[in-house]
Coordinates of N, CA and C in Angstrom, one line a residue:
X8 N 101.9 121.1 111.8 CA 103.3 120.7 111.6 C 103.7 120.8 110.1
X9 N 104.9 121.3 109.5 CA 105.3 121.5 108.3 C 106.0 120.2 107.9
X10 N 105.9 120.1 106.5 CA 106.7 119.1 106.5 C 108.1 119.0 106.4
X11 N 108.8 120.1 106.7 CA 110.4 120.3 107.5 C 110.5 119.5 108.7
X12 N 109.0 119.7 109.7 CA 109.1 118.9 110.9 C 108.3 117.4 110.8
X13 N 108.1 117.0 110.2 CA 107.5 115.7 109.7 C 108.1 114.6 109.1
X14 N 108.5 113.5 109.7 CA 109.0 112.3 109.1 C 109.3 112.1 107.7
X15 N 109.7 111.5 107.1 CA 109.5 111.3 105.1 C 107.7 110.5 105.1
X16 N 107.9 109.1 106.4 CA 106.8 108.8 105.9 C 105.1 109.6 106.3
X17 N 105.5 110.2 107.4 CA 104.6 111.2 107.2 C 103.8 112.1 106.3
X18 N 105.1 112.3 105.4 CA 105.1 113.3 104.2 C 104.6 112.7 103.4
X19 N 105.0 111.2 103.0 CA 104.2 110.4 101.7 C 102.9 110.2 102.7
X20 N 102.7 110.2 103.4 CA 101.2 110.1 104.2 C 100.4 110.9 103.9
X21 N 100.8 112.4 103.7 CA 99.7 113.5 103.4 C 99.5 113.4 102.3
X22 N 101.0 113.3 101.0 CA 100.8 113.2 100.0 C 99.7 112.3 99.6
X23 N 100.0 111.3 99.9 CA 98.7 110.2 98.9 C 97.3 110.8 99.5
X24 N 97.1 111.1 100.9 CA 96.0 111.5 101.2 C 95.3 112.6 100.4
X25 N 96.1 113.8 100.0 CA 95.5 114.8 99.3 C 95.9 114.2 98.1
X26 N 96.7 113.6 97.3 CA 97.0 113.6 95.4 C 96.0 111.9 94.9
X27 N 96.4 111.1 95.7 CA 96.2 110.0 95.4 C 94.9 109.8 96.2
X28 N 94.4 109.5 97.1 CA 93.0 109.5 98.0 C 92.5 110.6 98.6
X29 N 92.1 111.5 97.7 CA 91.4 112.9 98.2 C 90.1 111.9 99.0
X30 N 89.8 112.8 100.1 CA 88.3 112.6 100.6 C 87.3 112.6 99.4
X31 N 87.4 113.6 98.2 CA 85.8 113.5 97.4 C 86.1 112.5 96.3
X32 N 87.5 112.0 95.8 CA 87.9 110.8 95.2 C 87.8 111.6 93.9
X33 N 88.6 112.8 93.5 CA 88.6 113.6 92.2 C 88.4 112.9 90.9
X34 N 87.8 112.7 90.1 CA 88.8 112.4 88.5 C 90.0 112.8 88.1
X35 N 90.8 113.7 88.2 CA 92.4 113.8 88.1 C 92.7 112.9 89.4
X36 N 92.2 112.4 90.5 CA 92.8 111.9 91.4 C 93.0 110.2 90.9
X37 N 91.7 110.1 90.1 CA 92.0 108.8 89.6 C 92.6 108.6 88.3
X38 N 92.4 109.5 87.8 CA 93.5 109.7 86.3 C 94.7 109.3 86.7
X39 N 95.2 110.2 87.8 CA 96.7 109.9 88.3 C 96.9 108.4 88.4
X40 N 96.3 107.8 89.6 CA 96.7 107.0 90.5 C 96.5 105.5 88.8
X41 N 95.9 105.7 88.0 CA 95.6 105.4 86.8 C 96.8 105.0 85.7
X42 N 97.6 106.2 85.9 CA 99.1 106.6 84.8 C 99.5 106.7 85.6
X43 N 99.7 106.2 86.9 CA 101.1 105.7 87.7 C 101.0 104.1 88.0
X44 N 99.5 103.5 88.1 CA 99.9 102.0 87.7 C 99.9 101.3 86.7
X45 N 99.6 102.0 85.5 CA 100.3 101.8 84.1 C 101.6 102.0 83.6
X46 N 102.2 102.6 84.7 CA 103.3 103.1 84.2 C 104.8 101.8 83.5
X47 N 105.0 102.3 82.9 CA 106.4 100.9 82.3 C 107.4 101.0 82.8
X48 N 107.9 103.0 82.5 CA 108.9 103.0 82.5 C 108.6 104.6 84.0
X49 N 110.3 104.5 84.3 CA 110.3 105.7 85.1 C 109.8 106.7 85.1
X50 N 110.3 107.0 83.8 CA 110.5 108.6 83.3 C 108.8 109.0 83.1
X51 N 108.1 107.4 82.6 CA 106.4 107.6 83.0 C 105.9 108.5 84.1
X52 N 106.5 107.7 84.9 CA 106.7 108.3 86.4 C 106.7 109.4 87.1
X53 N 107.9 110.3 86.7 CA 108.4 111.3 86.9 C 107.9 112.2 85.8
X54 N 107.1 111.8 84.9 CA 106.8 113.2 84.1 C 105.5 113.5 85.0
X55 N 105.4 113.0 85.7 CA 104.2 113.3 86.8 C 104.5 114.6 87.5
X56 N 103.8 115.8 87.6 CA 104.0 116.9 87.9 C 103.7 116.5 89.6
X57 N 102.5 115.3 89.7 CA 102.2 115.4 91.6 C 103.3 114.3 92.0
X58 N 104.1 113.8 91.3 CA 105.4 112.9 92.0 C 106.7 114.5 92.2
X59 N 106.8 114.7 91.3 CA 107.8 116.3 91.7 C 107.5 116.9 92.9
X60 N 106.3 117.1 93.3 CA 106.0 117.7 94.2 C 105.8 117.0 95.6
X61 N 105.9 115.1 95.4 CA 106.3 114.5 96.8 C 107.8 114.5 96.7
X62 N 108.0 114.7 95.6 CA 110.2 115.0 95.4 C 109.9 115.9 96.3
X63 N 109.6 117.4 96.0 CA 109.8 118.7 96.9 C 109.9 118.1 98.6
X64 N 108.6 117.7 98.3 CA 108.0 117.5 100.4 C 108.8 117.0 100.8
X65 N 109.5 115.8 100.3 CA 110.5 114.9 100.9 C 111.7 115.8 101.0
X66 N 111.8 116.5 100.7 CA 113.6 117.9 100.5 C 114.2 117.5 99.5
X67 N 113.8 116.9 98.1 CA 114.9 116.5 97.7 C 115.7 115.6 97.8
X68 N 115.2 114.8 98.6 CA 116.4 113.8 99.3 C 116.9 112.5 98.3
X69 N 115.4 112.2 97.4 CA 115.4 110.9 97.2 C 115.9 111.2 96.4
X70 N 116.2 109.8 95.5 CA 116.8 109.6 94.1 C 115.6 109.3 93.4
X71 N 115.7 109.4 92.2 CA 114.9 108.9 90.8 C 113.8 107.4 90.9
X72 N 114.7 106.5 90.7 CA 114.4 105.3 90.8 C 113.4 105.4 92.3
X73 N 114.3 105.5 93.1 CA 113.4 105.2 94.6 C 112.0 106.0 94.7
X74 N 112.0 107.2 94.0 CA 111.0 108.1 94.1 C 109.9 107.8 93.0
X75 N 110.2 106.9 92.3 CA 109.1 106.1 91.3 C 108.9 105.0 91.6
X76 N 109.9 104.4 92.2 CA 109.0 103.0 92.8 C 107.5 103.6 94.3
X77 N 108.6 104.7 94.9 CA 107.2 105.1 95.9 C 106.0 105.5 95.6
X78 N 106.2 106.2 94.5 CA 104.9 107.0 93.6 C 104.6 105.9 93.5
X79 N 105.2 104.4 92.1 CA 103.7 104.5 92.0 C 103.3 102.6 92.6
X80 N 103.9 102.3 93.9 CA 103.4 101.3 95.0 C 102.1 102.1 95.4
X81 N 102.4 103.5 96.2 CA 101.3 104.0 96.9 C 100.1 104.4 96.0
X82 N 100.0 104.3 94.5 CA 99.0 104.2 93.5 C 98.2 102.8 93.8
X83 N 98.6 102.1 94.3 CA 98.1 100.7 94.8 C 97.3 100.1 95.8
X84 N 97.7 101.8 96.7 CA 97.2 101.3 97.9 C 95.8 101.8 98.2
X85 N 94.9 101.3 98.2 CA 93.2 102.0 98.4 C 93.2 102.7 99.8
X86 N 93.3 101.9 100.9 CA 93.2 102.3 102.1 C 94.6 102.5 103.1
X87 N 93.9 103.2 104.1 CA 95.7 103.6 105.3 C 95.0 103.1 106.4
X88 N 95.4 101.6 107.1 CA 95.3 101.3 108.4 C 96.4 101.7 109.4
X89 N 96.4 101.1 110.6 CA 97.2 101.2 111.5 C 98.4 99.9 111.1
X90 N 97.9 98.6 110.5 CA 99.3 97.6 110.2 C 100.3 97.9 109.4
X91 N 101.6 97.5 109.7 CA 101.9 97.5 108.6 C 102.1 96.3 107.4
X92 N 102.6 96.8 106.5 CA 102.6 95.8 105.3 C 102.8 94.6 105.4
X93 N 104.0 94.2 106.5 CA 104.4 92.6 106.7 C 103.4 91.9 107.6
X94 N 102.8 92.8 108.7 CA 101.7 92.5 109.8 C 100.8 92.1 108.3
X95 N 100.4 92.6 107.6 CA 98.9 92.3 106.7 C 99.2 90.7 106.0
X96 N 100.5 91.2 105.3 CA 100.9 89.8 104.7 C 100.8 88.4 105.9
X97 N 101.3 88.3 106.8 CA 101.3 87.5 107.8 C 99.8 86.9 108.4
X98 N 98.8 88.1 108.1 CA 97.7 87.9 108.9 C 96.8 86.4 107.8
X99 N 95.8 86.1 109.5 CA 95.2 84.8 108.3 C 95.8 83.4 108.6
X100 N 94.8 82.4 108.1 CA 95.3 81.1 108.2 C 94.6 80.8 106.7
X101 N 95.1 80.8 105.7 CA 96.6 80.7 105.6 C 96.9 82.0 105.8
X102 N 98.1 82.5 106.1 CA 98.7 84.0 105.4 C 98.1 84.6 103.6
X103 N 97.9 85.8 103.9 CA 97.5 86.4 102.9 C 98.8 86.7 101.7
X104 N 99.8 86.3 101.9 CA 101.0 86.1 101.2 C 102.0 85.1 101.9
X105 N 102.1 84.0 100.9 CA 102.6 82.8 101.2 C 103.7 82.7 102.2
X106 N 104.6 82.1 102.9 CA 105.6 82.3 103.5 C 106.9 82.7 101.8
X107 N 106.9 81.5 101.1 CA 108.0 81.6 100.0 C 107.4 82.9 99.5
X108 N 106.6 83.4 98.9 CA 106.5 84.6 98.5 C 107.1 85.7 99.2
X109 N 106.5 85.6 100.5 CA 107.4 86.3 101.3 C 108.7 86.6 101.5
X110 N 109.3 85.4 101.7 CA 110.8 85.9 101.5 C 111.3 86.1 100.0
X111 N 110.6 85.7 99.1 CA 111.3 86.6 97.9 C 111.4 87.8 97.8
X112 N 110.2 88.4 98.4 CA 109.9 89.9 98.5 C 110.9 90.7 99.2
X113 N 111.3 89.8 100.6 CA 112.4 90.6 101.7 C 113.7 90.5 100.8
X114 N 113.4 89.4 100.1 CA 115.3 89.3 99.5 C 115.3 90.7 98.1
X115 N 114.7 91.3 97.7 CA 114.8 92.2 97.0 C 115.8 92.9 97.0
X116 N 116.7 93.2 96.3 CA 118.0 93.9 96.6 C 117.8 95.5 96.1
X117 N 117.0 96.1 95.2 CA 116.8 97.3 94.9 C 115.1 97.5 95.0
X118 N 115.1 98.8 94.8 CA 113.6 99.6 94.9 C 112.9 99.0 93.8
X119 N 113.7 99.0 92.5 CA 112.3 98.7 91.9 C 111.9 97.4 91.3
X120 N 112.8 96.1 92.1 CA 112.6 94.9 92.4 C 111.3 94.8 93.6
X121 N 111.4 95.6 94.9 CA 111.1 95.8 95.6 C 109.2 96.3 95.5
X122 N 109.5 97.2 94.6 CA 108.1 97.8 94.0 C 107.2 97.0 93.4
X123 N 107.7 96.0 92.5 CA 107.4 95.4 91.6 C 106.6 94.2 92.9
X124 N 107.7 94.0 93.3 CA 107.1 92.9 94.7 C 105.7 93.1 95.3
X125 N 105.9 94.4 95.3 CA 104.9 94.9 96.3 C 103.9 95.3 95.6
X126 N 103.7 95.5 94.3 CA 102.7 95.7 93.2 C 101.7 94.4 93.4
X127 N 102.6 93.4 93.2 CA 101.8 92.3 93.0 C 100.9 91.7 94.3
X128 N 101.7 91.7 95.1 CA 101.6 91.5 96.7 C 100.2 92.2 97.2
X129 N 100.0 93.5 97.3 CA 99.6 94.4 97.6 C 98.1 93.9 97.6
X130 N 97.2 93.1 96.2 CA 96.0 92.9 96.4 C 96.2 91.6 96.8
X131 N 96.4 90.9 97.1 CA 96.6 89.9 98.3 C 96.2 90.6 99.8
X132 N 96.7 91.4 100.3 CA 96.5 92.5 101.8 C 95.5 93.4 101.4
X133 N 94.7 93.0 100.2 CA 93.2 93.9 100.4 C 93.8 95.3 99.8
X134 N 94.8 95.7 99.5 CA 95.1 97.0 99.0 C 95.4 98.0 100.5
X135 N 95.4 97.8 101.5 CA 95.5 98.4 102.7 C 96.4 98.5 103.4
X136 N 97.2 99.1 103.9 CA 98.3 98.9 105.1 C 98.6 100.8 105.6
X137 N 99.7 100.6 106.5 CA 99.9 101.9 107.1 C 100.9 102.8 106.4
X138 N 100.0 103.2 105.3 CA 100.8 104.1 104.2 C 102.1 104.7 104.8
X139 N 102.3 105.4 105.7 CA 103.6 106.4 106.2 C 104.9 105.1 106.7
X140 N 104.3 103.8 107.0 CA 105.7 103.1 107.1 C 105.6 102.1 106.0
X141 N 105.1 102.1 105.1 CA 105.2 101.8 103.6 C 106.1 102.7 103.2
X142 N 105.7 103.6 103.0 CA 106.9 105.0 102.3 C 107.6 104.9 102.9
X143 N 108.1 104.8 104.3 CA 109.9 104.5 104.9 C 110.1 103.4 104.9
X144 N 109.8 102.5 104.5 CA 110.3 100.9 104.1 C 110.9 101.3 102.8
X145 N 110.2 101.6 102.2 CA 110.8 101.9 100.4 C 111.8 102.9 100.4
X146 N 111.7 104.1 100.9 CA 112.1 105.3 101.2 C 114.0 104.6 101.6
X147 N 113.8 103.8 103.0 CA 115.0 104.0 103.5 C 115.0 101.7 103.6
X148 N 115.1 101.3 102.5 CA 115.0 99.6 102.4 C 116.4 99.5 102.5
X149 N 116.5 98.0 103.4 CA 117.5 97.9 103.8 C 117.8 96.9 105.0
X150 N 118.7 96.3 105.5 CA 118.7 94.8 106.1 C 117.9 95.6 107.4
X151 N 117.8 96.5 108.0 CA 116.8 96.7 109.1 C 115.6 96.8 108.8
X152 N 114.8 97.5 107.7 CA 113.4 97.0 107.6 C 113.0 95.0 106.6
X153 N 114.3 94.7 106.4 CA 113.9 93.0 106.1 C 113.7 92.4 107.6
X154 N 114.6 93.1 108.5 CA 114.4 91.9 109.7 C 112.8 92.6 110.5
X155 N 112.7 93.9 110.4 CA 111.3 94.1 111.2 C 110.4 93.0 110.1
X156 N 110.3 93.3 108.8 CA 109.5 92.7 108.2 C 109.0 91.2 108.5
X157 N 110.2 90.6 108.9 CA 110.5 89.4 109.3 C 109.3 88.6 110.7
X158 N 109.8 89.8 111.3 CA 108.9 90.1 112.7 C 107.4 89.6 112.8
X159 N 107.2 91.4 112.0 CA 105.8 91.7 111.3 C 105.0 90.4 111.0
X160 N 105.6 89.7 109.9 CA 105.1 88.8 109.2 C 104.3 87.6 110.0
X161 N 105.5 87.7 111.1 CA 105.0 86.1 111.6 C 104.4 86.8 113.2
X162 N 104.2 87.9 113.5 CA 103.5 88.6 114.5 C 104.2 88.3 115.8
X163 N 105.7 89.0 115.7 CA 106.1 88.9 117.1 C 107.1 90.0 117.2
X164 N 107.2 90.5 118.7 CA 107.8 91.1 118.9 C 109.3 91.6 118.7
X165 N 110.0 92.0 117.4 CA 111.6 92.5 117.4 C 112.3 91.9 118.8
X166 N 113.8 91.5 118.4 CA 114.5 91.8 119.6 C 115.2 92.9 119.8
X167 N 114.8 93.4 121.2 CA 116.1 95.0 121.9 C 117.3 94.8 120.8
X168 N 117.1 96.2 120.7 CA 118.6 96.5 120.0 C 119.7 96.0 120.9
X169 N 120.9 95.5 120.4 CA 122.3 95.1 120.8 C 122.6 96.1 122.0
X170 N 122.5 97.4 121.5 CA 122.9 98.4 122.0 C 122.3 98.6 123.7
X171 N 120.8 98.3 123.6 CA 120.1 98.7 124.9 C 120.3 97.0 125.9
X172 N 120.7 96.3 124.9 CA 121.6 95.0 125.7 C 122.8 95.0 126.6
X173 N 123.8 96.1 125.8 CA 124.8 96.0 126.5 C 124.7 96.8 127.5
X174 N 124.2 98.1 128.0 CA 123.6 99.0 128.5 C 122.8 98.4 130.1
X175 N 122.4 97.3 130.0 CA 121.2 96.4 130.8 C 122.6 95.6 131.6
X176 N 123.5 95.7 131.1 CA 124.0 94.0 131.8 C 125.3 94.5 133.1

């Protein structure tokens, strides 16, 4: 499958898998993942020649800001399970991220409030979640991934869309 026909988070999926978590775990691989969680500023960021090249994969789509908070969250992330990020925070007695932390996190209004959130957060959930809907949380954030998140967190099923409601009646 190319990544013309592959999701965004798909595409940040392969990416970290080959730039950021190679199978033999390179030294440039950890150089990187290194000077992207040191990073201060953006332009840190983006002088990264292997972030340009998840710019490319993605088409171009993203903007600046967003494409540096993605870079360098997924610098963060050690492992790729099947959960995602809100399922991880939620899991546990207590939760592995508090309820109030939690919702400061969903109230995030931009990416790189959002990043910063999730920087911190991130070793709390072991460093692990389902990299490809991490990247479209970030990718595409927005009052529909706060309310899955919402879900996730406390382990229950979304409600049907409005749409497949009205459809049913």
């Amino acid at each position: 499958m190319s990544d013309a026909t592959k999701n965004p988070g798909q595409i940040a999926l392969g990416w970290w898998k080959q730039t950021l978590r190679p199978d033999d775990d390179t030294g440039p691989a950890r150089a990187l993942r290194a000077r992207l969680r040191r990073a201060d500023h953006v332009t840190d960021i983006l002088a990264e020649g292997r972030v340009i090249e998840l710019h490319d994969r993605l088409g171009r789509k993203t903007d600046a800001l967003t494409l540096a908070a993605l870079a360098q969250v997924l610098a963060h992330v050690e492992r790729h399970d099947g959960r995602r990020i809100a399922q991880v925070f939620g899991a546990g007695d207590p939760e592995a991220l508090s309820p109030l932390r939690f919702q400061r996190l969903i109230r995030s209004d931009d990416r790189r409030e959002l990043a910063t959130g999730l920087r911190r957060a991130l070793p709390l959930a072991g460093r692990a979640c389902n990299v490809a809907a991490l990247a479209e949380d970030i990718l595409f954030w927005g009052e529909k991934s706060r309310i899955r998140w919402c879900f996730d967190y406390y382990g229950a099923a979304p409600p049907r869309p409005a749409a497949a409601e009205e459809e049913t009646e």
